[in-house]
JSON list of C-alpha atoms in Angstrom, two decimals:
[
{"chain": "A", "resi": 9, "resn": "MET", "atom": "CA", "xyz": [-5.61, 44.22, -115.70]},
{"chain": "A", "resi": 10, "resn": "GLY", "atom": "CA", "xyz": [-2.07, 43.98, -117.05]},
{"chain": "A", "resi": 11, "resn": "SER", "atom": "CA", "xyz": [-2.39, 40.76, -119.03]},
{"chain": "A", "resi": 12, "resn": "GLU", "atom": "CA", "xyz": [-3.52, 40.43, -122.64]},
{"chain": "A", "resi": 13, "resn": "GLU", "atom": "CA", "xyz": [-6.35, 38.21, -121.41]},
{"chain": "A", "resi": 14, "resn": "GLY", "atom": "CA", "xyz": [-7.47, 40.99, -119.08]},
{"chain": "A", "resi": 15, "resn": "TYR", "atom": "CA", "xyz": [-7.40, 43.52, -121.92]},
{"chain": "A", "resi": 16, "resn": "HIS", "atom": "CA", "xyz": [-9.57, 41.32, -124.11]},
{"chain": "A", "resi": 17, "resn": "ALA", "atom": "CA", "xyz": [-12.04, 40.61, -121.31]},
{"chain": "A", "resi": 18, "resn": "ARG", "atom": "CA", "xyz": [-12.50, 44.33, -120.58]},
{"chain": "A", "resi": 19, "resn": "TYR", "atom": "CA", "xyz": [-12.65, 45.13, -124.31]},
{"chain": "A", "resi": 20, "resn": "ARG", "atom": "CA", "xyz": [-15.43, 42.60, -124.87]},
{"chain": "A", "resi": 21, "resn": "LEU", "atom": "CA", "xyz": [-17.28, 43.82, -121.79]},
{"chain": "A", "resi": 22, "resn": "ALA", "atom": "CA", "xyz": [-17.18, 47.45, -122.99]},
{"chain": "A", "resi": 23, "resn": "ASN", "atom": "CA", "xyz": [-18.71, 46.35, -126.28]},
{"chain": "A", "resi": 24, "resn": "PHE", "atom": "CA", "xyz": [-21.30, 44.18, -124.51]},
{"chain": "A", "resi": 25, "resn": "HIS", "atom": "CA", "xyz": [-22.55, 47.05, -122.36]},
{"chain": "A", "resi": 26, "resn": "LEU", "atom": "CA", "xyz": [-22.67, 49.38, -125.37]},
{"chain": "A", "resi": 27, "resn": "LEU", "atom": "CA", "xyz": [-24.66, 46.99, -127.56]},
{"chain": "A", "resi": 28, "resn": "ASN", "atom": "CA", "xyz": [-27.05, 46.21, -124.71]},
{"chain": "A", "resi": 29, "resn": "GLY", "atom": "CA", "xyz": [-27.93, 49.83, -124.07]},
{"chain": "A", "resi": 30, "resn": "ASP", "atom": "CA", "xyz": [-25.83, 50.73, -121.03]},
{"chain": "A", "resi": 31, "resn": "PRO", "atom": "CA", "xyz": [-23.38, 53.43, -122.22]},
{"chain": "A", "resi": 32, "resn": "ALA", "atom": "CA", "xyz": [-22.45, 54.47, -118.67]},
{"chain": "A", "resi": 33, "resn": "LYS", "atom": "CA", "xyz": [-21.11, 51.00, -117.87]},
{"chain": "A", "resi": 34, "resn": "SER", "atom": "CA", "xyz": [-19.37, 50.87, -121.25]},
{"chain": "A", "resi": 35, "resn": "ILE", "atom": "CA", "xyz": [-17.53, 54.11, -120.41]},
{"chain": "A", "resi": 36, "resn": "GLN", "atom": "CA", "xyz": [-16.58, 52.78, -116.98]},
{"chain": "A", "resi": 37, "resn": "VAL", "atom": "CA", "xyz": [-15.09, 49.64, -118.50]},
{"chain": "A", "resi": 38, "resn": "SER", "atom": "CA", "xyz": [-13.39, 51.25, -121.51]},
{"chain": "A", "resi": 39, "resn": "THR", "atom": "CA", "xyz": [-11.75, 54.18, -119.67]},
{"chain": "A", "resi": 40, "resn": "PRO", "atom": "CA", "xyz": [-8.86, 52.10, -118.24]},
{"chain": "A", "resi": 41, "resn": "LEU", "atom": "CA", "xyz": [-8.27, 50.56, -121.66]},
{"chain": "A", "resi": 42, "resn": "LEU", "atom": "CA", "xyz": [-7.57, 53.96, -123.20]},
{"chain": "A", "resi": 43, "resn": "ALA", "atom": "CA", "xyz": [-4.72, 54.42, -120.72]},
{"chain": "A", "resi": 44, "resn": "SER", "atom": "CA", "xyz": [-3.19, 51.01, -121.48]},
{"chain": "A", "resi": 45, "resn": "PRO", "atom": "CA", "xyz": [0.10, 51.45, -123.41]},
{"chain": "A", "resi": 46, "resn": "ASP", "atom": "CA", "xyz": [0.29, 47.83, -124.56]},
{"chain": "A", "resi": 47, "resn": "LEU", "atom": "CA", "xyz": [-3.11, 47.62, -126.23]},
{"chain": "A", "resi": 48, "resn": "PRO", "atom": "CA", "xyz": [-3.00, 46.41, -129.89]},
{"chain": "A", "resi": 49, "resn": "VAL", "atom": "CA", "xyz": [-3.74, 49.18, -132.40]},
{"chain": "A", "resi": 50, "resn": "SER", "atom": "CA", "xyz": [-6.95, 47.59, -133.69]},
{"chain": "A", "resi": 51, "resn": "MET", "atom": "CA", "xyz": [-8.24, 47.32, -130.13]},
{"chain": "A", "resi": 52, "resn": "VAL", "atom": "CA", "xyz": [-7.30, 50.95, -129.39]},
{"chain": "A", "resi": 53, "resn": "ILE", "atom": "CA", "xyz": [-9.28, 52.07, -132.45]},
{"chain": "A", "resi": 54, "resn": "GLU", "atom": "CA", "xyz": [-12.43, 50.20, -131.48]},
{"chain": "A", "resi": 55, "resn": "THR", "atom": "CA", "xyz": [-12.08, 51.22, -127.84]},
{"chain": "A", "resi": 56, "resn": "HIS", "atom": "CA", "xyz": [-12.15, 54.86, -128.96]},
{"chain": "A", "resi": 57, "resn": "ALA", "atom": "CA", "xyz": [-15.29, 53.94, -130.94]},
{"chain": "A", "resi": 58, "resn": "TYR", "atom": "CA", "xyz": [-16.97, 52.30, -127.94]},
{"chain": "A", "resi": 59, "resn": "HIS", "atom": "CA", "xyz": [-15.98, 55.15, -125.64]},
{"chain": "A", "resi": 60, "resn": "GLY", "atom": "CA", "xyz": [-16.96, 57.95, -128.02]},
{"chain": "A", "resi": 61, "resn": "TRP", "atom": "CA", "xyz": [-20.23, 56.28, -128.97]},
{"chain": "A", "resi": 62, "resn": "ALA", "atom": "CA", "xyz": [-21.16, 55.76, -125.33]},
{"chain": "A", "resi": 63, "resn": "LEU", "atom": "CA", "xyz": [-20.38, 59.41, -124.52]},
{"chain": "A", "resi": 64, "resn": "ALA", "atom": "CA", "xyz": [-22.59, 60.54, -127.41]},
{"chain": "A", "resi": 65, "resn": "LYS", "atom": "CA", "xyz": [-25.46, 58.36, -126.18]},
{"chain": "A", "resi": 66, "resn": "LEU", "atom": "CA", "xyz": [-25.23, 60.22, -122.87]},
{"chain": "A", "resi": 67, "resn": "GLY", "atom": "CA", "xyz": [-25.41, 63.57, -124.68]},
{"chain": "A", "resi": 68, "resn": "ARG", "atom": "CA", "xyz": [-21.70, 64.36, -124.36]},
{"chain": "A", "resi": 69, "resn": "PHE", "atom": "CA", "xyz": [-21.31, 64.96, -128.10]},
{"chain": "A", "resi": 70, "resn": "ASP", "atom": "CA", "xyz": [-18.12, 67.03, -128.16]},
{"chain": "A", "resi": 71, "resn": "GLU", "atom": "CA", "xyz": [-16.24, 64.48, -126.05]},
{"chain": "A", "resi": 72, "resn": "GLY", "atom": "CA", "xyz": [-17.67, 61.67, -128.14]},
{"chain": "A", "resi": 73, "resn": "ARG", "atom": "CA", "xyz": [-16.52, 63.32, -131.37]},
{"chain": "A", "resi": 74, "resn": "GLN", "atom": "CA", "xyz": [-13.00, 63.70, -130.01]},
{"chain": "A", "resi": 75, "resn": "HIS", "atom": "CA", "xyz": [-12.71, 59.97, -129.40]},
{"chain": "A", "resi": 76, "resn": "LEU", "atom": "CA", "xyz": [-14.28, 59.00, -132.71]},
{"chain": "A", "resi": 77, "resn": "ARG", "atom": "CA", "xyz": [-12.01, 61.38, -134.63]},
{"chain": "A", "resi": 78, "resn": "ARG", "atom": "CA", "xyz": [-9.03, 59.91, -132.82]},
{"chain": "A", "resi": 79, "resn": "GLY", "atom": "CA", "xyz": [-10.22, 56.46, -133.84]},
{"chain": "A", "resi": 80, "resn": "LEU", "atom": "CA", "xyz": [-10.47, 57.58, -137.48]},
{"chain": "A", "resi": 81, "resn": "GLU", "atom": "CA", "xyz": [-6.97, 59.07, -137.32]},
{"chain": "A", "resi": 82, "resn": "LEU", "atom": "CA", "xyz": [-5.50, 55.83, -135.98]},
{"chain": "A", "resi": 83, "resn": "ALA", "atom": "CA", "xyz": [-7.40, 53.85, -138.62]},
{"chain": "A", "resi": 84, "resn": "ALA", "atom": "CA", "xyz": [-6.23, 56.01, -141.55]},
{"chain": "A", "resi": 85, "resn": "ALA", "atom": "CA", "xyz": [-4.04, 53.19, -142.84]},
{"chain": "A", "resi": 86, "resn": "ARG", "atom": "CA", "xyz": [-6.31, 50.41, -141.52]},
{"chain": "A", "resi": 87, "resn": "PRO", "atom": "CA", "xyz": [-9.58, 50.64, -143.52]},
{"chain": "A", "resi": 88, "resn": "LEU", "atom": "CA", "xyz": [-11.05, 47.50, -141.99]},
{"chain": "A", "resi": 89, "resn": "ASP", "atom": "CA", "xyz": [-10.79, 48.99, -138.49]},
{"chain": "A", "resi": 90, "resn": "ARG", "atom": "CA", "xyz": [-12.33, 52.26, -139.72]},
{"chain": "A", "resi": 91, "resn": "THR", "atom": "CA", "xyz": [-15.71, 50.72, -140.59]},
{"chain": "A", "resi": 92, "resn": "TYR", "atom": "CA", "xyz": [-17.03, 50.49, -137.03]},
{"chain": "A", "resi": 93, "resn": "VAL", "atom": "CA", "xyz": [-15.84, 54.01, -136.17]},
{"chain": "A", "resi": 94, "resn": "LEU", "atom": "CA", "xyz": [-17.72, 55.37, -139.20]},
{"chain": "A", "resi": 95, "resn": "LEU", "atom": "CA", "xyz": [-20.89, 53.67, -137.94]},
{"chain": "A", "resi": 96, "resn": "ALA", "atom": "CA", "xyz": [-20.42, 55.22, -134.51]},
{"chain": "A", "resi": 97, "resn": "MET", "atom": "CA", "xyz": [-19.86, 58.65, -136.08]},
{"chain": "A", "resi": 98, "resn": "ALA", "atom": "CA", "xyz": [-23.03, 58.29, -138.17]},
{"chain": "A", "resi": 99, "resn": "ASP", "atom": "CA", "xyz": [-25.12, 57.48, -135.11]},
{"chain": "A", "resi": 100, "resn": "LEU", "atom": "CA", "xyz": [-23.57, 60.37, -133.19]},
{"chain": "A", "resi": 101, "resn": "GLU", "atom": "CA", "xyz": [-24.61, 62.79, -135.95]},
{"chain": "A", "resi": 102, "resn": "ARG", "atom": "CA", "xyz": [-28.12, 61.31, -136.07]},
{"chain": "A", "resi": 103, "resn": "THR", "atom": "CA", "xyz": [-28.50, 61.56, -132.30]},
{"chain": "A", "resi": 104, "resn": "TYR", "atom": "CA", "xyz": [-27.13, 65.11, -132.40]},
{"chain": "A", "resi": 105, "resn": "GLY", "atom": "CA", "xyz": [-29.76, 66.02, -135.02]},
{"chain": "A", "resi": 106, "resn": "ASP", "atom": "CA", "xyz": [-27.67, 66.30, -138.20]},
{"chain": "A", "resi": 107, "resn": "PRO", "atom": "CA", "xyz": [-29.08, 63.67, -140.61]},
{"chain": "A", "resi": 108, "resn": "ALA", "atom": "CA", "xyz": [-27.08, 65.01, -143.57]},
{"chain": "A", "resi": 109, "resn": "ALA", "atom": "CA", "xyz": [-23.79, 64.48, -141.75]},
{"chain": "A", "resi": 110, "resn": "ALA", "atom": "CA", "xyz": [-25.01, 61.07, -140.61]},
{"chain": "A", "resi": 111, "resn": "ALA", "atom": "CA", "xyz": [-25.84, 60.09, -144.19]},
{"chain": "A", "resi": 112, "resn": "LYS", "atom": "CA", "xyz": [-22.33, 60.94, -145.39]},
{"chain": "A", "resi": 113, "resn": "GLN", "atom": "CA", "xyz": [-20.77, 58.76, -142.70]},
{"chain": "A", "resi": 114, "resn": "LEU", "atom": "CA", "xyz": [-23.22, 55.95, -143.44]},
{"chain": "A", "resi": 115, "resn": "ARG", "atom": "CA", "xyz": [-22.35, 55.90, -147.14]},
{"chain": "A", "resi": 116, "resn": "LYS", "atom": "CA", "xyz": [-18.68, 55.50, -146.23]},
{"chain": "A", "resi": 117, "resn": "CYS", "atom": "CA", "xyz": [-19.53, 52.85, -143.64]},
{"chain": "A", "resi": 118, "resn": "LEU", "atom": "CA", "xyz": [-21.68, 50.81, -146.03]},
{"chain": "A", "resi": 119, "resn": "ALA", "atom": "CA", "xyz": [-19.03, 50.88, -148.76]},
{"chain": "A", "resi": 120, "resn": "SER", "atom": "CA", "xyz": [-16.30, 49.89, -146.32]},
{"chain": "A", "resi": 121, "resn": "SER", "atom": "CA", "xyz": [-18.30, 47.13, -144.63]},
{"chain": "A", "resi": 122, "resn": "LEU", "atom": "CA", "xyz": [-19.20, 45.65, -148.02]},
{"chain": "A", "resi": 123, "resn": "ALA", "atom": "CA", "xyz": [-15.59, 45.82, -149.25]},
{"chain": "A", "resi": 124, "resn": "PHE", "atom": "CA", "xyz": [-14.30, 43.97, -146.19]},
{"chain": "A", "resi": 125, "resn": "SER", "atom": "CA", "xyz": [-17.29, 41.62, -145.69]},
{"chain": "A", "resi": 126, "resn": "ASP", "atom": "CA", "xyz": [-17.99, 43.13, -142.26]},
{"chain": "A", "resi": 127, "resn": "LEU", "atom": "CA", "xyz": [-21.61, 42.03, -142.31]},
{"chain": "A", "resi": 128, "resn": "HIS", "atom": "CA", "xyz": [-22.45, 42.83, -138.69]},
{"chain": "A", "resi": 129, "resn": "THR", "atom": "CA", "xyz": [-21.51, 46.47, -139.15]},
{"chain": "A", "resi": 130, "resn": "ALA", "atom": "CA", "xyz": [-23.27, 46.50, -142.53]},
{"chain": "A", "resi": 131, "resn": "VAL", "atom": "CA", "xyz": [-26.51, 45.33, -140.91]},
{"chain": "A", "resi": 132, "resn": "TRP", "atom": "CA", "xyz": [-26.31, 47.99, -138.21]},
{"chain": "A", "resi": 133, "resn": "ALA", "atom": "CA", "xyz": [-25.65, 50.59, -140.92]},
{"chain": "A", "resi": 134, "resn": "VAL", "atom": "CA", "xyz": [-28.75, 49.40, -142.80]},
{"chain": "A", "resi": 135, "resn": "TRP", "atom": "CA", "xyz": [-30.82, 49.86, -139.63]},
{"chain": "A", "resi": 136, "resn": "LEU", "atom": "CA", "xyz": [-29.50, 53.37, -139.12]},
{"chain": "A", "resi": 137, "resn": "THR", "atom": "CA", "xyz": [-30.17, 54.22, -142.77]},
{"chain": "A", "resi": 138, "resn": "ALA", "atom": "CA", "xyz": [-33.75, 52.99, -142.46]},
{"chain": "A", "resi": 139, "resn": "ALA", "atom": "CA", "xyz": [-34.27, 55.12, -139.35]},
{"chain": "A", "resi": 140, "resn": "ILE", "atom": "CA", "xyz": [-32.75, 58.27, -140.86]},
{"chain": "A", "resi": 141, "resn": "THR", "atom": "CA", "xyz": [-34.65, 58.06, -144.15]},
{"chain": "A", "resi": 142, "resn": "GLN", "atom": "CA", "xyz": [-37.91, 57.36, -142.32]},
{"chain": "A", "resi": 143, "resn": "GLU", "atom": "CA", "xyz": [-37.38, 60.33, -140.01]},
{"chain": "A", "resi": 144, "resn": "ALA", "atom": "CA", "xyz": [-36.71, 62.49, -143.09]},
{"chain": "A", "resi": 145, "resn": "GLY", "atom": "CA", "xyz": [-39.95, 61.36, -144.76]},
{"chain": "A", "resi": 146, "resn": "ASP", "atom": "CA", "xyz": [-38.17, 59.65, -147.65]},
{"chain": "A", "resi": 147, "resn": "GLN", "atom": "CA", "xyz": [-40.61, 57.86, -149.98]},
{"chain": "A", "resi": 148, "resn": "GLY", "atom": "CA", "xyz": [-38.38, 54.78, -150.15]},
{"chain": "A", "resi": 149, "resn": "SER", "atom": "CA", "xyz": [-38.34, 54.28, -146.39]},
{"chain": "A", "resi": 150, "resn": "PRO", "atom": "CA", "xyz": [-41.01, 51.51, -146.32]},
{"chain": "A", "resi": 151, "resn": "GLU", "atom": "CA", "xyz": [-38.89, 49.26, -148.55]},
{"chain": "A", "resi": 152, "resn": "LEU", "atom": "CA", "xyz": [-35.81, 49.96, -146.48]},
{"chain": "A", "resi": 153, "resn": "ALA", "atom": "CA", "xyz": [-37.65, 49.45, -143.19]},
{"chain": "A", "resi": 154, "resn": "GLY", "atom": "CA", "xyz": [-38.89, 46.10, -144.50]},
{"chain": "A", "resi": 155, "resn": "LEU", "atom": "CA", "xyz": [-35.33, 45.08, -145.38]},
{"chain": "A", "resi": 156, "resn": "ALA", "atom": "CA", "xyz": [-34.07, 46.26, -141.99]},
{"chain": "A", "resi": 157, "resn": "LEU", "atom": "CA", "xyz": [-36.75, 44.20, -140.28]},
{"chain": "A", "resi": 158, "resn": "ALA", "atom": "CA", "xyz": [-35.88, 41.13, -142.36]},
{"chain": "A", "resi": 159, "resn": "CYS", "atom": "CA", "xyz": [-32.18, 41.56, -141.51]},
{"chain": "A", "resi": 160, "resn": "ARG", "atom": "CA", "xyz": [-33.05, 41.62, -137.81]},
{"chain": "A", "resi": 161, "resn": "GLN", "atom": "CA", "xyz": [-35.12, 38.48, -138.16]},
{"chain": "A", "resi": 162, "resn": "ILE", "atom": "CA", "xyz": [-32.43, 36.57, -140.02]},
{"chain": "A", "resi": 163, "resn": "THR", "atom": "CA", "xyz": [-29.40, 37.71, -137.96]},
{"chain": "A", "resi": 164, "resn": "GLU", "atom": "CA", "xyz": [-31.02, 38.00, -134.50]},
{"chain": "A", "resi": 165, "resn": "LEU", "atom": "CA", "xyz": [-28.52, 40.74, -133.64]},
{"chain": "A", "resi": 166, "resn": "PRO", "atom": "CA", "xyz": [-29.21, 43.15, -130.76]},
{"chain": "A", "resi": 167, "resn": "PRO", "atom": "CA", "xyz": [-31.22, 46.18, -131.97]},
{"chain": "A", "resi": 168, "resn": "TRP", "atom": "CA", "xyz": [-28.29, 48.53, -131.35]},
{"chain": "A", "resi": 169, "resn": "PRO", "atom": "CA", "xyz": [-27.92, 51.32, -132.32]},
{"chain": "A", "resi": 170, "resn": "LEU", "atom": "CA", "xyz": [-31.73, 51.49, -132.47]},
{"chain": "A", "resi": 171, "resn": "SER", "atom": "CA", "xyz": [-34.12, 50.02, -129.91]},
{"chain": "A", "resi": 172, "resn": "GLU", "atom": "CA", "xyz": [-36.71, 47.29, -129.60]},
{"chain": "A", "resi": 173, "resn": "THR", "atom": "CA", "xyz": [-39.33, 50.04, -129.86]},
{"chain": "A", "resi": 174, "resn": "ASP", "atom": "CA", "xyz": [-38.13, 50.90, -133.38]},
{"chain": "A", "resi": 175, "resn": "PHE", "atom": "CA", "xyz": [-38.35, 47.30, -134.52]},
{"chain": "A", "resi": 176, "resn": "SER", "atom": "CA", "xyz": [-41.75, 46.79, -132.89]},
{"chain": "A", "resi": 177, "resn": "ALA", "atom": "CA", "xyz": [-43.05, 49.76, -134.87]},
{"chain": "A", "resi": 178, "resn": "TRP", "atom": "CA", "xyz": [-41.61, 48.35, -138.10]},
{"chain": "A", "resi": 179, "resn": "GLU", "atom": "CA", "xyz": [-43.10, 44.97, -137.28]},
{"chain": "A", "resi": 180, "resn": "LYS", "atom": "CA", "xyz": [-46.56, 46.54, -137.09]},
{"chain": "A", "resi": 181, "resn": "SER", "atom": "CA", "xyz": [-46.25, 48.67, -140.21]},
{"chain": "A", "resi": 182, "resn": "HIS", "atom": "CA", "xyz": [-43.78, 46.91, -142.53]},
{"chain": "A", "resi": 183, "resn": "SER", "atom": "CA", "xyz": [-43.86, 43.16, -141.82]},
{"chain": "A", "resi": 184, "resn": "ARG", "atom": "CA", "xyz": [-45.80, 42.54, -145.06]},
{"chain": "A", "resi": 185, "resn": "VAL", "atom": "CA", "xyz": [-43.25, 44.54, -147.03]},
{"chain": "A", "resi": 186, "resn": "ALA", "atom": "CA", "xyz": [-40.47, 42.49, -145.45]},
{"chain": "A", "resi": 187, "resn": "ALA", "atom": "CA", "xyz": [-42.16, 39.23, -146.39]},
{"chain": "A", "resi": 188, "resn": "GLU", "atom": "CA", "xyz": [-42.97, 40.26, -149.96]},
{"chain": "A", "resi": 189, "resn": "THR", "atom": "CA", "xyz": [-39.85, 42.07, -151.12]},
{"chain": "A", "resi": 190, "resn": "THR", "atom": "CA", "xyz": [-36.86, 40.42, -149.48]},
{"chain": "A", "resi": 191, "resn": "PRO", "atom": "CA", "xyz": [-34.74, 37.52, -150.82]},
{"chain": "A", "resi": 192, "resn": "GLN", "atom": "CA", "xyz": [-34.88, 34.28, -148.87]},
{"chain": "A", "resi": 193, "resn": "ASP", "atom": "CA", "xyz": [-31.13, 33.60, -149.02]},
{"chain": "A", "resi": 194, "resn": "ARG", "atom": "CA", "xyz": [-29.28, 35.21, -146.08]},
{"chain": "A", "resi": 195, "resn": "HIS", "atom": "CA", "xyz": [-26.37, 36.48, -148.18]},
{"chain": "A", "resi": 196, "resn": "ASP", "atom": "CA", "xyz": [-28.64, 37.83, -150.93]},
{"chain": "A", "resi": 197, "resn": "LEU", "atom": "CA", "xyz": [-30.79, 39.58, -148.33]},
{"chain": "A", "resi": 198, "resn": "LEU", "atom": "CA", "xyz": [-27.84, 41.35, -146.71]},
{"chain": "A", "resi": 199, "resn": "LEU", "atom": "CA", "xyz": [-26.44, 42.43, -150.08]},
{"chain": "A", "resi": 200, "resn": "ALA", "atom": "CA", "xyz": [-29.87, 43.71, -151.18]},
{"chain": "A", "resi": 201, "resn": "ALA", "atom": "CA", "xyz": [-30.26, 45.66, -147.93]},
{"chain": "A", "resi": 202, "resn": "VAL", "atom": "CA", "xyz": [-26.84, 47.30, -148.31]},
{"chain": "A", "resi": 203, "resn": "GLU", "atom": "CA", "xyz": [-27.43, 48.14, -151.98]},
{"chain": "A", "resi": 204, "resn": "VAL", "atom": "CA", "xyz": [-30.86, 49.67, -151.30]},
{"chain": "A", "resi": 205, "resn": "SER", "atom": "CA", "xyz": [-29.41, 51.64, -148.38]},
{"chain": "A", "resi": 206, "resn": "GLN", "atom": "CA", "xyz": [-26.63, 53.04, -150.54]},
{"chain": "A", "resi": 207, "resn": "ARG", "atom": "CA", "xyz": [-29.10, 53.98, -153.27]},
{"chain": "A", "resi": 208, "resn": "ARG", "atom": "CA", "xyz": [-31.59, 55.63, -150.92]},
{"chain": "A", "resi": 209, "resn": "LEU", "atom": "CA", "xyz": [-28.87, 57.63, -149.18]},
{"chain": "A", "resi": 210, "resn": "ALA", "atom": "CA", "xyz": [-27.47, 58.85, -152.52]},
{"chain": "A", "resi": 211, "resn": "GLN", "atom": "CA", "xyz": [-30.94, 59.82, -153.77]},
{"chain": "A", "resi": 212, "resn": "TRP", "atom": "CA", "xyz": [-31.83, 61.52, -150.50]},
{"chain": "A", "resi": 213, "resn": "GLU", "atom": "CA", "xyz": [-28.61, 63.54, -150.50]},
{"chain": "A", "resi": 214, "resn": "GLU", "atom": "CA", "xyz": [-29.19, 64.56, -154.14]},
{"chain": "A", "resi": 215, "resn": "SER", "atom": "CA", "xyz": [-32.72, 65.73, -153.32]},
{"chain": "A", "resi": 216, "resn": "ARG", "atom": "CA", "xyz": [-31.39, 67.87, -150.46]},
{"chain": "A", "resi": 217, "resn": "GLU", "atom": "CA", "xyz": [-28.91, 69.59, -152.81]},
{"chain": "A", "resi": 218, "resn": "ARG", "atom": "CA", "xyz": [-31.55, 70.69, -155.34]}
]
């Protein structure tokens, strides 16, 4: 795997396994990439995100944090590359059981993804926000779950970082909300979902500080 084509193939495969719920295979594929001296900086950053995220999904939180923090360090002057790492960090904190820390990372991720029109990451951040606020018993979670469900329907993205089980539950409980409260235009829907997510996270954090 010395060629640029080989790097890109392995890079895409690491992401594929991660998004399709096989973190062990993602780690196996991404490990050689981290030792590759000729990897472009943007690819190094996201490889740290894939690797750290996969480790966290396997319960290896300290190792996962190390890789995600390294990704954030490398992306300090590259805000576009930082967006995906922030999403991975948010999910790590949620999985670890620290919703407050996850919310802080999600607010940064949503703002960054909106600023750079990274709509895929924005959608995944909306899904995570819906899950976190629902788990916390936030009163605005039905609206957000409806928007998350509508975003899934219109983008047809893999359910990562959630699962099909999460979306099946939302389908049963919030499909009417999704139909009644979401814009029909794809772009308007995604913007509305991000804006509601940002607002709910801010309100939830404020309520925790009282």
